[in-house]
Amino acid sequence: MNAPHENSRLSLVFTPEHLGEALSLYARNPGAILYAGGTALLSKQSERLPIFGAPLISLKRVEELKTIRRYENFIEFGAAVTLGDILRCKESRFLPPVFKTAVRAVGTPAVRNTATIGGHLAVTERKLLLLPILLILDAAVEVKSQTTTRSGEIKRFLDEKNGFILQANEIITKIRIPTGRFNLWGFSALPGSVIRSQDFFMSCFVARKNRFLIEKINFAFNIDGRLVIRIKQSEDRLIGKKFPLSAAEIREEMRFFTSKIEGELIAPSPYKKERIINAFRLILTQDLTKSGLIE
Ligand SMILES: Cc1cc2nc3c(=O)[nH]c(=O)nc-3n(C[C@H](O)[C@H](O)[C@H](O)COP(=O)(O)OP(=O)(O)OC[C@H]3O[C@@H](n4cnc5c(N)ncnc54)[C@H](O)[C@@H]3O)c2cc1C
């Protein structure tokens, strides 16, 4: 194990090379901060020299967190793989286009070359761009502590507001992106960063269509980086429907969706509500015979 050394403002920095070491260090230093790409951690710092006030456990050299593997039905990324490496790796051609499009929309190349997929999920202050995408793709996550391993679909790790929840001393270790499940997709985000802008809106969907029938459709919205909304009942109602929908069916689905948005959500502003409703109408009415961006 590497000896800790001091950074500029007296935080101990541990640089484990193996996952076992990282987990054991985290168990022995419960207040420590995991440091992956550091983009979110450093963006909270206002001084020229960062002050963390707690030991840091750097994940940058942990081999097991940097692997990329392709399996028959999914691609598995170690949590410390950067967004840039996700786009560049040879396995990327098998990734769902909606995922790659969303990864490309995160920040700048410099941010993507530093930010990691695990760090992106673990940020709690804002709901970032890839969270709803991973949700609609039914991506799976593995998290470990020194004594436990939990894994499963990402929705199992989210609270009722779709925030990612980690237990004490858990590290996100793997993210698995299913491949080949959907043949239609759409992604639309307002220009501007979910990080910097208070007025952010993103909508995304994936669907599997067999001839005219929708076999599965998932959609989600990110509002201002505060709310990730998914109306599961609306998704279920569309399964087995023939697309394009008739005008009466569209009216009926709009009515149902609007009542859910009105009734179940702690309302965003009327203007934001209108945006969600319009985005849903676009999903329903656009030509679902081809995939691509929702304009
Ligand atoms: C200039 C700039 C522009 C940006 N633009 C966008 C944008 O357009 N869209 C968008 O969605 N985001 C944007 N971001 C946010 C960016 O996506 C996140 O900062 C980044 O994904 C976090 O990853 P990281 O590896 O740098 O995390 P870090 O900063 O290292 O860590 C973030 C948090 O996650 C924890 N953590 C890290 N790894 C793990 C792990 N494996 N297990 C458990 N906890 C962990 C850390 O302790 C910390 O609390 C931007 C950021 C910057 C600085």
mmCIF file with all atom_site columns, N, CA, C and O and ligand atoms in Angstrom, residues 33-44 59 65 79 83 105-107 111 114-116 118-120 122-123 128-130 166 170-173 192-196, ligand 1:
data_model
loop_
_atom_site.group_PDB
_atom_site.id
_atom_site.type_symbol
_atom_site.label_atom_id
_atom_site.label_alt_id
_atom_site.label_comp_id
_atom_site.label_asym_id
_atom_site.label_entity_id
_atom_site.label_seq_id
_atom_site.pdbx_PDB_ins_code
_atom_site.Cartn_x
_atom_site.Cartn_y
_atom_site.Cartn_z
_atom_site.occupancy
_atom_site.B_iso_or_equiv
_atom_site.pdbx_formal_charge
_atom_site.auth_seq_id
_atom_site.auth_comp_id
_atom_site.auth_asym_id
_atom_site.auth_atom_id
_atom_site.pdbx_PDB_model_num
ATOM   1   N N   . ILE A 1 33  ? -12.620 11.625 1.855   1.00 0.00 ? 33  ILE A N   1
ATOM   2   C CA  . ILE A 1 33  ? -13.315 12.006 0.616   1.00 0.00 ? 33  ILE A CA  1
ATOM   3   C C   . ILE A 1 33  ? -12.720 11.200 -0.529  1.00 0.00 ? 33  ILE A C   1
ATOM   4   O O   . ILE A 1 33  ? -11.496 11.172 -0.716  1.00 0.00 ? 33  ILE A O   1
ATOM   5   N N   . LEU A 1 34  ? -13.605 10.536 -1.281  1.00 0.00 ? 34  LEU A N   1
ATOM   6   C CA  . LEU A 1 34  ? -13.132 9.831  -2.486  1.00 0.00 ? 34  LEU A CA  1
ATOM   7   C C   . LEU A 1 34  ? -12.859 10.873 -3.559  1.00 0.00 ? 34  LEU A C   1
ATOM   8   O O   . LEU A 1 34  ? -13.687 11.768 -3.785  1.00 0.00 ? 34  LEU A O   1
ATOM   9   N N   . TYR A 1 35  ? -11.727 10.749 -4.218  1.00 0.00 ? 35  TYR A N   1
ATOM   10  C CA  . TYR A 1 35  ? -11.346 11.715 -5.245  1.00 0.00 ? 35  TYR A CA  1
ATOM   11  C C   . TYR A 1 35  ? -11.151 10.943 -6.547  1.00 0.00 ? 35  TYR A C   1
ATOM   12  O O   . TYR A 1 35  ? -10.249 10.125 -6.669  1.00 0.00 ? 35  TYR A O   1
ATOM   13  N N   . ALA A 1 36  ? -12.049 11.176 -7.521  1.00 0.00 ? 36  ALA A N   1
ATOM   14  C CA  . ALA A 1 36  ? -11.932 10.451 -8.801  1.00 0.00 ? 36  ALA A CA  1
ATOM   15  C C   . ALA A 1 36  ? -11.314 11.405 -9.821  1.00 0.00 ? 36  ALA A C   1
ATOM   16  O O   . ALA A 1 36  ? -10.097 11.586 -9.840  1.00 0.00 ? 36  ALA A O   1
ATOM   17  N N   . GLY A 1 37  ? -12.143 12.068 -10.644 1.00 0.00 ? 37  GLY A N   1
ATOM   18  C CA  . GLY A 1 37  ? -11.580 13.070 -11.555 1.00 0.00 ? 37  GLY A CA  1
ATOM   19  C C   . GLY A 1 37  ? -11.326 14.394 -10.834 1.00 0.00 ? 37  GLY A C   1
ATOM   20  O O   . GLY A 1 37  ? -10.508 15.208 -11.250 1.00 0.00 ? 37  GLY A O   1
ATOM   21  N N   . GLY A 1 38  ? -12.068 14.634 -9.786  1.00 0.00 ? 38  GLY A N   1
ATOM   22  C CA  . GLY A 1 38  ? -11.903 15.873 -9.013  1.00 0.00 ? 38  GLY A CA  1
ATOM   23  C C   . GLY A 1 38  ? -12.641 17.069 -9.587  1.00 0.00 ? 38  GLY A C   1
ATOM   24  O O   . GLY A 1 38  ? -12.611 18.160 -9.007  1.00 0.00 ? 38  GLY A O   1
ATOM   25  N N   . THR A 1 39  ? -13.337 16.904 -10.714 1.00 0.00 ? 39  THR A N   1
ATOM   26  C CA  . THR A 1 39  ? -13.951 18.091 -11.346 1.00 0.00 ? 39  THR A CA  1
ATOM   27  C C   . THR A 1 39  ? -15.052 18.697 -10.474 1.00 0.00 ? 39  THR A C   1
ATOM   28  O O   . THR A 1 39  ? -15.141 19.916 -10.347 1.00 0.00 ? 39  THR A O   1
ATOM   29  N N   . ALA A 1 40  ? -15.866 17.848 -9.861  1.00 0.00 ? 40  ALA A N   1
ATOM   30  C CA  . ALA A 1 40  ? -16.933 18.371 -8.993  1.00 0.00 ? 40  ALA A CA  1
ATOM   31  C C   . ALA A 1 40  ? -16.334 18.864 -7.679  1.00 0.00 ? 40  ALA A C   1
ATOM   32  O O   . ALA A 1 40  ? -16.711 19.926 -7.175  1.00 0.00 ? 40  ALA A O   1
ATOM   33  N N   . LEU A 1 41  ? -15.388 18.112 -7.144  1.00 0.00 ? 41  LEU A N   1
ATOM   34  C CA  . LEU A 1 41  ? -14.793 18.501 -5.855  1.00 0.00 ? 41  LEU A CA  1
ATOM   35  C C   . LEU A 1 41  ? -14.061 19.840 -5.985  1.00 0.00 ? 41  LEU A C   1
ATOM   36  O O   . LEU A 1 41  ? -14.193 20.709 -5.132  1.00 0.00 ? 41  LEU A O   1
ATOM   37  N N   . LEU A 1 42  ? -13.317 20.004 -7.070  1.00 0.00 ? 42  LEU A N   1
ATOM   38  C CA  . LEU A 1 42  ? -12.544 21.237 -7.220  1.00 0.00 ? 42  LEU A CA  1
ATOM   39  C C   . LEU A 1 42  ? -13.431 22.412 -7.581  1.00 0.00 ? 42  LEU A C   1
ATOM   40  O O   . LEU A 1 42  ? -13.109 23.566 -7.254  1.00 0.00 ? 42  LEU A O   1
ATOM   41  N N   . SER A 1 43  ? -14.571 22.138 -8.240  1.00 0.00 ? 43  SER A N   1
ATOM   42  C CA  . SER A 1 43  ? -15.413 23.276 -8.627  1.00 0.00 ? 43  SER A CA  1
ATOM   43  C C   . SER A 1 43  ? -16.084 23.906 -7.406  1.00 0.00 ? 43  SER A C   1
ATOM   44  O O   . SER A 1 43  ? -16.592 25.015 -7.484  1.00 0.00 ? 43  SER A O   1
ATOM   45  N N   . LYS A 1 44  ? -16.029 23.223 -6.246  1.00 0.00 ? 44  LYS A N   1
ATOM   46  C CA  . LYS A 1 44  ? -16.587 23.826 -5.023  1.00 0.00 ? 44  LYS A CA  1
ATOM   47  C C   . LYS A 1 44  ? -15.556 24.699 -4.314  1.00 0.00 ? 44  LYS A C   1
ATOM   48  O O   . LYS A 1 44  ? -15.869 25.356 -3.338  1.00 0.00 ? 44  LYS A O   1
ATOM   49  N N   . LEU A 1 59  ? -8.874  7.720  -6.380  1.00 0.00 ? 59  LEU A N   1
ATOM   50  C CA  . LEU A 1 59  ? -9.232  6.466  -7.064  1.00 0.00 ? 59  LEU A CA  1
ATOM   51  C C   . LEU A 1 59  ? -8.506  6.353  -8.405  1.00 0.00 ? 59  LEU A C   1
ATOM   52  O O   . LEU A 1 59  ? -8.699  5.405  -9.144  1.00 0.00 ? 59  LEU A O   1
ATOM   53  N N   . LEU A 1 65  ? -10.867 -0.201 -11.093 1.00 0.00 ? 65  LEU A N   1
ATOM   54  C CA  . LEU A 1 65  ? -11.888 0.807  -11.399 1.00 0.00 ? 65  LEU A CA  1
ATOM   55  C C   . LEU A 1 65  ? -11.681 1.426  -12.783 1.00 0.00 ? 65  LEU A C   1
ATOM   56  O O   . LEU A 1 65  ? -12.417 2.314  -13.193 1.00 0.00 ? 65  LEU A O   1
ATOM   57  N N   . ALA A 1 79  ? -15.694 2.334  -12.376 1.00 0.00 ? 79  ALA A N   1
ATOM   58  C CA  . ALA A 1 79  ? -16.231 3.651  -12.016 1.00 0.00 ? 79  ALA A CA  1
ATOM   59  C C   . ALA A 1 79  ? -15.248 4.790  -12.284 1.00 0.00 ? 79  ALA A C   1
ATOM   60  O O   . ALA A 1 79  ? -15.660 5.936  -12.442 1.00 0.00 ? 79  ALA A O   1
ATOM   61  N N   . LEU A 1 83  ? -15.183 9.993  -18.925 1.00 0.00 ? 83  LEU A N   1
ATOM   62  C CA  . LEU A 1 83  ? -16.196 10.099 -19.985 1.00 0.00 ? 83  LEU A CA  1
ATOM   63  C C   . LEU A 1 83  ? -15.519 10.119 -21.358 1.00 0.00 ? 83  LEU A C   1
ATOM   64  O O   . LEU A 1 83  ? -16.032 9.567  -22.326 1.00 0.00 ? 83  LEU A O   1
ATOM   65  N N   . ALA A 1 105 ? -22.429 15.534 -24.628 1.00 0.00 ? 105 ALA A N   1
ATOM   66  C CA  . ALA A 1 105 ? -23.031 16.822 -24.234 1.00 0.00 ? 105 ALA A CA  1
ATOM   67  C C   . ALA A 1 105 ? -22.562 17.282 -22.853 1.00 0.00 ? 105 ALA A C   1
ATOM   68  O O   . ALA A 1 105 ? -22.936 18.361 -22.400 1.00 0.00 ? 105 ALA A O   1
ATOM   69  N N   . VAL A 1 106 ? -21.769 16.468 -22.163 1.00 0.00 ? 106 VAL A N   1
ATOM   70  C CA  . VAL A 1 106 ? -21.297 16.865 -20.821 1.00 0.00 ? 106 VAL A CA  1
ATOM   71  C C   . VAL A 1 106 ? -20.082 17.782 -20.967 1.00 0.00 ? 106 VAL A C   1
ATOM   72  O O   . VAL A 1 106 ? -19.041 17.356 -21.487 1.00 0.00 ? 106 VAL A O   1
ATOM   73  N N   . GLY A 1 107 ? -20.213 19.013 -20.502 1.00 0.00 ? 107 GLY A N   1
ATOM   74  C CA  . GLY A 1 107 ? -19.085 19.950 -20.413 1.00 0.00 ? 107 GLY A CA  1
ATOM   75  C C   . GLY A 1 107 ? -18.297 20.099 -21.695 1.00 0.00 ? 107 GLY A C   1
ATOM   76  O O   . GLY A 1 107 ? -18.863 20.137 -22.790 1.00 0.00 ? 107 GLY A O   1
ATOM   77  N N   . VAL A 1 111 ? -13.193 18.654 -19.600 1.00 0.00 ? 111 VAL A N   1
ATOM   78  C CA  . VAL A 1 111 ? -13.981 18.109 -18.477 1.00 0.00 ? 111 VAL A CA  1
ATOM   79  C C   . VAL A 1 111 ? -14.192 16.609 -18.689 1.00 0.00 ? 111 VAL A C   1
ATOM   80  O O   . VAL A 1 111 ? -13.978 15.798 -17.775 1.00 0.00 ? 111 VAL A O   1
ATOM   81  N N   . THR A 1 114 ? -11.425 14.260 -17.808 1.00 0.00 ? 114 THR A N   1
ATOM   82  C CA  . THR A 1 114 ? -11.070 14.173 -16.388 1.00 0.00 ? 114 THR A CA  1
ATOM   83  C C   . THR A 1 114 ? -12.194 13.549 -15.575 1.00 0.00 ? 114 THR A C   1
ATOM   84  O O   . THR A 1 114 ? -11.955 12.732 -14.682 1.00 0.00 ? 114 THR A O   1
ATOM   85  N N   . ALA A 1 115 ? -13.427 13.936 -15.875 1.00 0.00 ? 115 ALA A N   1
ATOM   86  C CA  . ALA A 1 115 ? -14.578 13.464 -15.086 1.00 0.00 ? 115 ALA A CA  1
ATOM   87  C C   . ALA A 1 115 ? -14.786 11.966 -15.308 1.00 0.00 ? 115 ALA A C   1
ATOM   88  O O   . ALA A 1 115 ? -14.671 11.473 -16.423 1.00 0.00 ? 115 ALA A O   1
ATOM   89  N N   . THR A 1 116 ? -15.107 11.267 -14.234 1.00 0.00 ? 116 THR A N   1
ATOM   90  C CA  . THR A 1 116 ? -15.320 9.819  -14.328 1.00 0.00 ? 116 THR A CA  1
ATOM   91  C C   . THR A 1 116 ? -16.817 9.508  -14.256 1.00 0.00 ? 116 THR A C   1
ATOM   92  O O   . THR A 1 116 ? -17.603 10.288 -13.711 1.00 0.00 ? 116 THR A O   1
ATOM   93  N N   . GLY A 1 118 ? -18.208 7.169  -12.460 1.00 0.00 ? 118 GLY A N   1
ATOM   94  C CA  . GLY A 1 118 ? -18.608 6.952  -11.054 1.00 0.00 ? 118 GLY A CA  1
ATOM   95  C C   . GLY A 1 118 ? -18.778 8.266  -10.319 1.00 0.00 ? 118 GLY A C   1
ATOM   96  O O   . GLY A 1 118 ? -19.743 8.465  -9.573  1.00 0.00 ? 118 GLY A O   1
ATOM   97  N N   . GLY A 1 119 ? -17.837 9.192  -10.538 1.00 0.00 ? 119 GLY A N   1
ATOM   98  C CA  . GLY A 1 119 ? -17.928 10.511 -9.901  1.00 0.00 ? 119 GLY A CA  1
ATOM   99  C C   . GLY A 1 119 ? -19.182 11.239 -10.360 1.00 0.00 ? 119 GLY A C   1
ATOM   100 O O   . GLY A 1 119 ? -19.859 11.910 -9.584  1.00 0.00 ? 119 GLY A O   1
ATOM   101 N N   . HIS A 1 120 ? -19.501 11.090 -11.628 1.00 0.00 ? 120 HIS A N   1
ATOM   102 C CA  . HIS A 1 120 ? -20.689 11.741 -12.201 1.00 0.00 ? 120 HIS A CA  1
ATOM   103 C C   . HIS A 1 120 ? -21.943 11.262 -11.465 1.00 0.00 ? 120 HIS A C   1
ATOM   104 O O   . HIS A 1 120 ? -22.811 12.068 -11.097 1.00 0.00 ? 120 HIS A O   1
ATOM   105 N N   . ALA A 1 122 ? -22.064 9.961  -8.460  1.00 0.00 ? 122 ALA A N   1
ATOM   106 C CA  . ALA A 1 122 ? -22.015 10.182 -7.013  1.00 0.00 ? 122 ALA A CA  1
ATOM   107 C C   . ALA A 1 122 ? -22.231 11.642 -6.619  1.00 0.00 ? 122 ALA A C   1
ATOM   108 O O   . ALA A 1 122 ? -22.407 11.936 -5.441  1.00 0.00 ? 122 ALA A O   1
ATOM   109 N N   . VAL A 1 123 ? -22.201 12.551 -7.590  1.00 0.00 ? 123 VAL A N   1
ATOM   110 C CA  . VAL A 1 123 ? -22.447 13.963 -7.253  1.00 0.00 ? 123 VAL A CA  1
ATOM   111 C C   . VAL A 1 123 ? -23.881 14.089 -6.735  1.00 0.00 ? 123 VAL A C   1
ATOM   112 O O   . VAL A 1 123 ? -24.817 13.611 -7.378  1.00 0.00 ? 123 VAL A O   1
ATOM   113 N N   . LEU A 1 128 ? -27.103 15.237 -12.460 1.00 0.00 ? 128 LEU A N   1
ATOM   114 C CA  . LEU A 1 128 ? -26.335 15.520 -13.668 1.00 0.00 ? 128 LEU A CA  1
ATOM   115 C C   . LEU A 1 128 ? -26.964 14.857 -14.904 1.00 0.00 ? 128 LEU A C   1
ATOM   116 O O   . LEU A 1 128 ? -27.951 14.146 -14.818 1.00 0.00 ? 128 LEU A O   1
ATOM   117 N N   . LEU A 1 129 ? -26.314 15.136 -16.036 1.00 0.00 ? 129 LEU A N   1
ATOM   118 C CA  . LEU A 1 129 ? -26.923 14.782 -17.325 1.00 0.00 ? 129 LEU A CA  1
ATOM   119 C C   . LEU A 1 129 ? -27.115 13.281 -17.536 1.00 0.00 ? 129 LEU A C   1
ATOM   120 O O   . LEU A 1 129 ? -28.104 12.842 -18.127 1.00 0.00 ? 129 LEU A O   1
ATOM   121 N N   . LEU A 1 130 ? -26.168 12.482 -17.072 1.00 0.00 ? 130 LEU A N   1
ATOM   122 C CA  . LEU A 1 130 ? -26.225 11.061 -17.423 1.00 0.00 ? 130 LEU A CA  1
ATOM   123 C C   . LEU A 1 130 ? -27.143 10.251 -16.517 1.00 0.00 ? 130 LEU A C   1
ATOM   124 O O   . LEU A 1 130 ? -27.484 9.118  -16.842 1.00 0.00 ? 130 LEU A O   1
ATOM   125 N N   . LEU A 1 166 ? -25.662 6.363  -1.465  1.00 0.00 ? 166 LEU A N   1
ATOM   126 C CA  . LEU A 1 166 ? -24.625 5.412  -1.065  1.00 0.00 ? 166 LEU A CA  1
ATOM   127 C C   . LEU A 1 166 ? -24.669 5.254  0.454   1.00 0.00 ? 166 LEU A C   1
ATOM   128 O O   . LEU A 1 166 ? -24.918 6.224  1.172   1.00 0.00 ? 166 LEU A O   1
ATOM   129 N N   . GLU A 1 170 ? -19.204 3.177  1.159   1.00 0.00 ? 170 GLU A N   1
ATOM   130 C CA  . GLU A 1 170 ? -19.380 2.452  -0.101  1.00 0.00 ? 170 GLU A CA  1
ATOM   131 C C   . GLU A 1 170 ? -18.721 3.227  -1.249  1.00 0.00 ? 170 GLU A C   1
ATOM   132 O O   . GLU A 1 170 ? -18.767 4.461  -1.290  1.00 0.00 ? 170 GLU A O   1
ATOM   133 N N   . ILE A 1 171 ? -18.155 2.470  -2.149  1.00 0.00 ? 171 ILE A N   1
ATOM   134 C CA  . ILE A 1 171 ? -17.561 3.036  -3.366  1.00 0.00 ? 171 ILE A CA  1
ATOM   135 C C   . ILE A 1 171 ? -18.319 2.458  -4.562  1.00 0.00 ? 171 ILE A C   1
ATOM   136 O O   . ILE A 1 171 ? -18.594 1.255  -4.603  1.00 0.00 ? 171 ILE A O   1
ATOM   137 N N   . ILE A 1 172 ? -18.677 3.321  -5.502  1.00 0.00 ? 172 ILE A N   1
ATOM   138 C CA  . ILE A 1 172 ? -19.245 2.804  -6.757  1.00 0.00 ? 172 ILE A CA  1
ATOM   139 C C   . ILE A 1 172 ? -18.100 2.136  -7.498  1.00 0.00 ? 172 ILE A C   1
ATOM   140 O O   . ILE A 1 172 ? -17.027 2.746  -7.679  1.00 0.00 ? 172 ILE A O   1
ATOM   141 N N   . THR A 1 173 ? -18.294 0.890  -7.897  1.00 0.00 ? 173 THR A N   1
ATOM   142 C CA  . THR A 1 173 ? -17.186 0.180  -8.533  1.00 0.00 ? 173 THR A CA  1
ATOM   143 C C   . THR A 1 173 ? -17.417 -0.056 -10.036 1.00 0.00 ? 173 THR A C   1
ATOM   144 O O   . THR A 1 173 ? -16.483 0.027  -10.820 1.00 0.00 ? 173 THR A O   1
ATOM   145 N N   . GLY A 1 192 ? -26.399 25.029 -22.694 1.00 0.00 ? 192 GLY A N   1
ATOM   146 C CA  . GLY A 1 192 ? -26.039 25.501 -21.348 1.00 0.00 ? 192 GLY A CA  1
ATOM   147 C C   . GLY A 1 192 ? -25.854 24.303 -20.456 1.00 0.00 ? 192 GLY A C   1
ATOM   148 O O   . GLY A 1 192 ? -26.374 23.232 -20.714 1.00 0.00 ? 192 GLY A O   1
ATOM   149 N N   . SER A 1 193 ? -25.087 24.524 -19.398 1.00 0.00 ? 193 SER A N   1
ATOM   150 C CA  . SER A 1 193 ? -24.688 23.413 -18.564 1.00 0.00 ? 193 SER A CA  1
ATOM   151 C C   . SER A 1 193 ? -25.668 23.190 -17.432 1.00 0.00 ? 193 SER A C   1
ATOM   152 O O   . SER A 1 193 ? -26.173 24.142 -16.837 1.00 0.00 ? 193 SER A O   1
ATOM   153 N N   . VAL A 1 194 ? -25.918 21.924 -17.116 1.00 0.00 ? 194 VAL A N   1
ATOM   154 C CA  . VAL A 1 194 ? -26.738 21.584 -15.965 1.00 0.00 ? 194 VAL A CA  1
ATOM   155 C C   . VAL A 1 194 ? -26.068 22.090 -14.685 1.00 0.00 ? 194 VAL A C   1
ATOM   156 O O   . VAL A 1 194 ? -26.702 22.297 -13.670 1.00 0.00 ? 194 VAL A O   1
ATOM   157 N N   . ILE A 1 195 ? -24.769 22.305 -14.756 1.00 0.00 ? 195 ILE A N   1
ATOM   158 C CA  . ILE A 1 195 ? -24.009 22.750 -13.591 1.00 0.00 ? 195 ILE A CA  1
ATOM   159 C C   . ILE A 1 195 ? -24.174 24.239 -13.360 1.00 0.00 ? 195 ILE A C   1
ATOM   160 O O   . ILE A 1 195 ? -24.400 24.707 -12.263 1.00 0.00 ? 195 ILE A O   1
ATOM   161 N N   . ARG A 1 196 ? -24.051 25.009 -14.453 1.00 0.00 ? 196 ARG A N   1
ATOM   162 C CA  . ARG A 1 196 ? -23.995 26.457 -14.266 1.00 0.00 ? 196 ARG A CA  1
ATOM   163 C C   . ARG A 1 196 ? -25.354 27.131 -14.364 1.00 0.00 ? 196 ARG A C   1
ATOM   164 O O   . ARG A 1 196 ? -25.579 28.170 -13.779 1.00 0.00 ? 196 ARG A O   1
HETATM 165 C C1  . LIG B 2 .   ? -16.482 23.146 -16.099 1.00 0.00 ? 1   LIG B C1  1
HETATM 166 C C2  . LIG B 2 .   ? -17.460 22.014 -15.818 1.00 0.00 ? 1   LIG B C2  1
HETATM 167 C C3  . LIG B 2 .   ? -18.513 21.806 -16.709 1.00 0.00 ? 1   LIG B C3  1
HETATM 168 C C4  . LIG B 2 .   ? -19.424 20.770 -16.468 1.00 0.00 ? 1   LIG B C4  1
HETATM 169 N N1  . LIG B 2 .   ? -20.458 20.593 -17.341 1.00 0.00 ? 1   LIG B N1  1
HETATM 170 C C5  . LIG B 2 .   ? -21.347 19.596 -17.117 1.00 0.00 ? 1   LIG B C5  1
HETATM 171 C C6  . LIG B 2 .   ? -22.431 19.377 -18.024 1.00 0.00 ? 1   LIG B C6  1
HETATM 172 O O1  . LIG B 2 .   ? -22.581 20.042 -19.043 1.00 0.00 ? 1   LIG B O1  1
HETATM 173 N N2  . LIG B 2 .   ? -23.288 18.364 -17.727 1.00 0.00 ? 1   LIG B N2  1
HETATM 174 C C7  . LIG B 2 .   ? -23.129 17.568 -16.629 1.00 0.00 ? 1   LIG B C7  1
HETATM 175 O O2  . LIG B 2 .   ? -23.922 16.663 -16.410 1.00 0.00 ? 1   LIG B O2  1
HETATM 176 N N3  . LIG B 2 .   ? -22.117 17.767 -15.765 1.00 0.00 ? 1   LIG B N3  1
HETATM 177 C C8  . LIG B 2 .   ? -21.224 18.748 -15.981 1.00 0.00 ? 1   LIG B C8  1
HETATM 178 N N4  . LIG B 2 .   ? -20.195 18.937 -15.104 1.00 0.00 ? 1   LIG B N4  1
HETATM 179 C C9  . LIG B 2 .   ? -20.104 18.085 -13.925 1.00 0.00 ? 1   LIG B C9  1
HETATM 180 C C10 . LIG B 2 .   ? -19.230 16.876 -14.182 1.00 0.00 ? 1   LIG B C10 1
HETATM 181 O O3  . LIG B 2 .   ? -19.956 15.976 -14.996 1.00 0.00 ? 1   LIG B O3  1
HETATM 182 C C11 . LIG B 2 .   ? -18.923 16.245 -12.833 1.00 0.00 ? 1   LIG B C11 1
HETATM 183 O O4  . LIG B 2 .   ? -18.154 17.181 -12.091 1.00 0.00 ? 1   LIG B O4  1
HETATM 184 C C12 . LIG B 2 .   ? -18.128 14.974 -13.003 1.00 0.00 ? 1   LIG B C12 1
HETATM 185 O O5  . LIG B 2 .   ? -18.847 14.024 -13.739 1.00 0.00 ? 1   LIG B O5  1
HETATM 186 C C13 . LIG B 2 .   ? -17.780 14.372 -11.658 1.00 0.00 ? 1   LIG B C13 1
HETATM 187 O O6  . LIG B 2 .   ? -16.873 13.325 -11.881 1.00 0.00 ? 1   LIG B O6  1
HETATM 188 P P1  . LIG B 2 .   ? -15.435 13.338 -11.181 1.00 0.00 ? 1   LIG B P1  1
HETATM 189 O O7  . LIG B 2 .   ? -14.790 12.053 -11.507 1.00 0.00 ? 1   LIG B O7  1
HETATM 190 O O8  . LIG B 2 .   ? -14.674 14.551 -11.527 1.00 0.00 ? 1   LIG B O8  1
HETATM 191 O O9  . LIG B 2 .   ? -15.905 13.364 -9.658  1.00 0.00 ? 1   LIG B O9  1
HETATM 192 P P2  . LIG B 2 .   ? -15.159 13.956 -8.391  1.00 0.00 ? 1   LIG B P2  1
HETATM 193 O O10 . LIG B 2 .   ? -15.163 15.438 -8.424  1.00 0.00 ? 1   LIG B O10 1
HETATM 194 O O11 . LIG B 2 .   ? -13.849 13.280 -8.174  1.00 0.00 ? 1   LIG B O11 1
HETATM 195 O O12 . LIG B 2 .   ? -16.151 13.435 -7.270  1.00 0.00 ? 1   LIG B O12 1
HETATM 196 C C14 . LIG B 2 .   ? -17.499 13.870 -7.227  1.00 0.00 ? 1   LIG B C14 1
HETATM 197 C C15 . LIG B 2 .   ? -18.182 13.254 -6.003  1.00 0.00 ? 1   LIG B C15 1
HETATM 198 O O13 . LIG B 2 .   ? -18.300 11.860 -6.174  1.00 0.00 ? 1   LIG B O13 1
HETATM 199 C C16 . LIG B 2 .   ? -17.616 11.136 -5.151  1.00 0.00 ? 1   LIG B C16 1
HETATM 200 N N5  . LIG B 2 .   ? -17.048 9.967  -5.844  1.00 0.00 ? 1   LIG B N5  1
HETATM 201 C C17 . LIG B 2 .   ? -16.194 9.992  -6.897  1.00 0.00 ? 1   LIG B C17 1
HETATM 202 N N6  . LIG B 2 .   ? -15.993 8.743  -7.351  1.00 0.00 ? 1   LIG B N6  1
HETATM 203 C C18 . LIG B 2 .   ? -16.744 7.923  -6.583  1.00 0.00 ? 1   LIG B C18 1
HETATM 204 C C19 . LIG B 2 .   ? -16.959 6.506  -6.557  1.00 0.00 ? 1   LIG B C19 1
HETATM 205 N N7  . LIG B 2 .   ? -16.371 5.675  -7.436  1.00 0.00 ? 1   LIG B N7  1
HETATM 206 N N8  . LIG B 2 .   ? -17.800 6.001  -5.613  1.00 0.00 ? 1   LIG B N8  1
HETATM 207 C C20 . LIG B 2 .   ? -18.416 6.818  -4.732  1.00 0.00 ? 1   LIG B C20 1
HETATM 208 N N9  . LIG B 2 .   ? -18.252 8.162  -4.692  1.00 0.00 ? 1   LIG B N9  1
HETATM 209 C C21 . LIG B 2 .   ? -17.418 8.704  -5.616  1.00 0.00 ? 1   LIG B C21 1
HETATM 210 C C22 . LIG B 2 .   ? -16.610 12.123 -4.598  1.00 0.00 ? 1   LIG B C22 1
HETATM 211 O O14 . LIG B 2 .   ? -16.255 11.847 -3.262  1.00 0.00 ? 1   LIG B O14 1
HETATM 212 C C23 . LIG B 2 .   ? -17.384 13.427 -4.719  1.00 0.00 ? 1   LIG B C23 1
HETATM 213 O O15 . LIG B 2 .   ? -18.297 13.545 -3.661  1.00 0.00 ? 1   LIG B O15 1
HETATM 214 C C24 . LIG B 2 .   ? -19.258 19.939 -15.326 1.00 0.00 ? 1   LIG B C24 1
HETATM 215 C C25 . LIG B 2 .   ? -18.195 20.147 -14.447 1.00 0.00 ? 1   LIG B C25 1
HETATM 216 C C26 . LIG B 2 .   ? -17.295 21.174 -14.679 1.00 0.00 ? 1   LIG B C26 1
HETATM 217 C C27 . LIG B 2 .   ? -16.142 21.377 -13.722 1.00 0.00 ? 1   LIG B C27 1
#
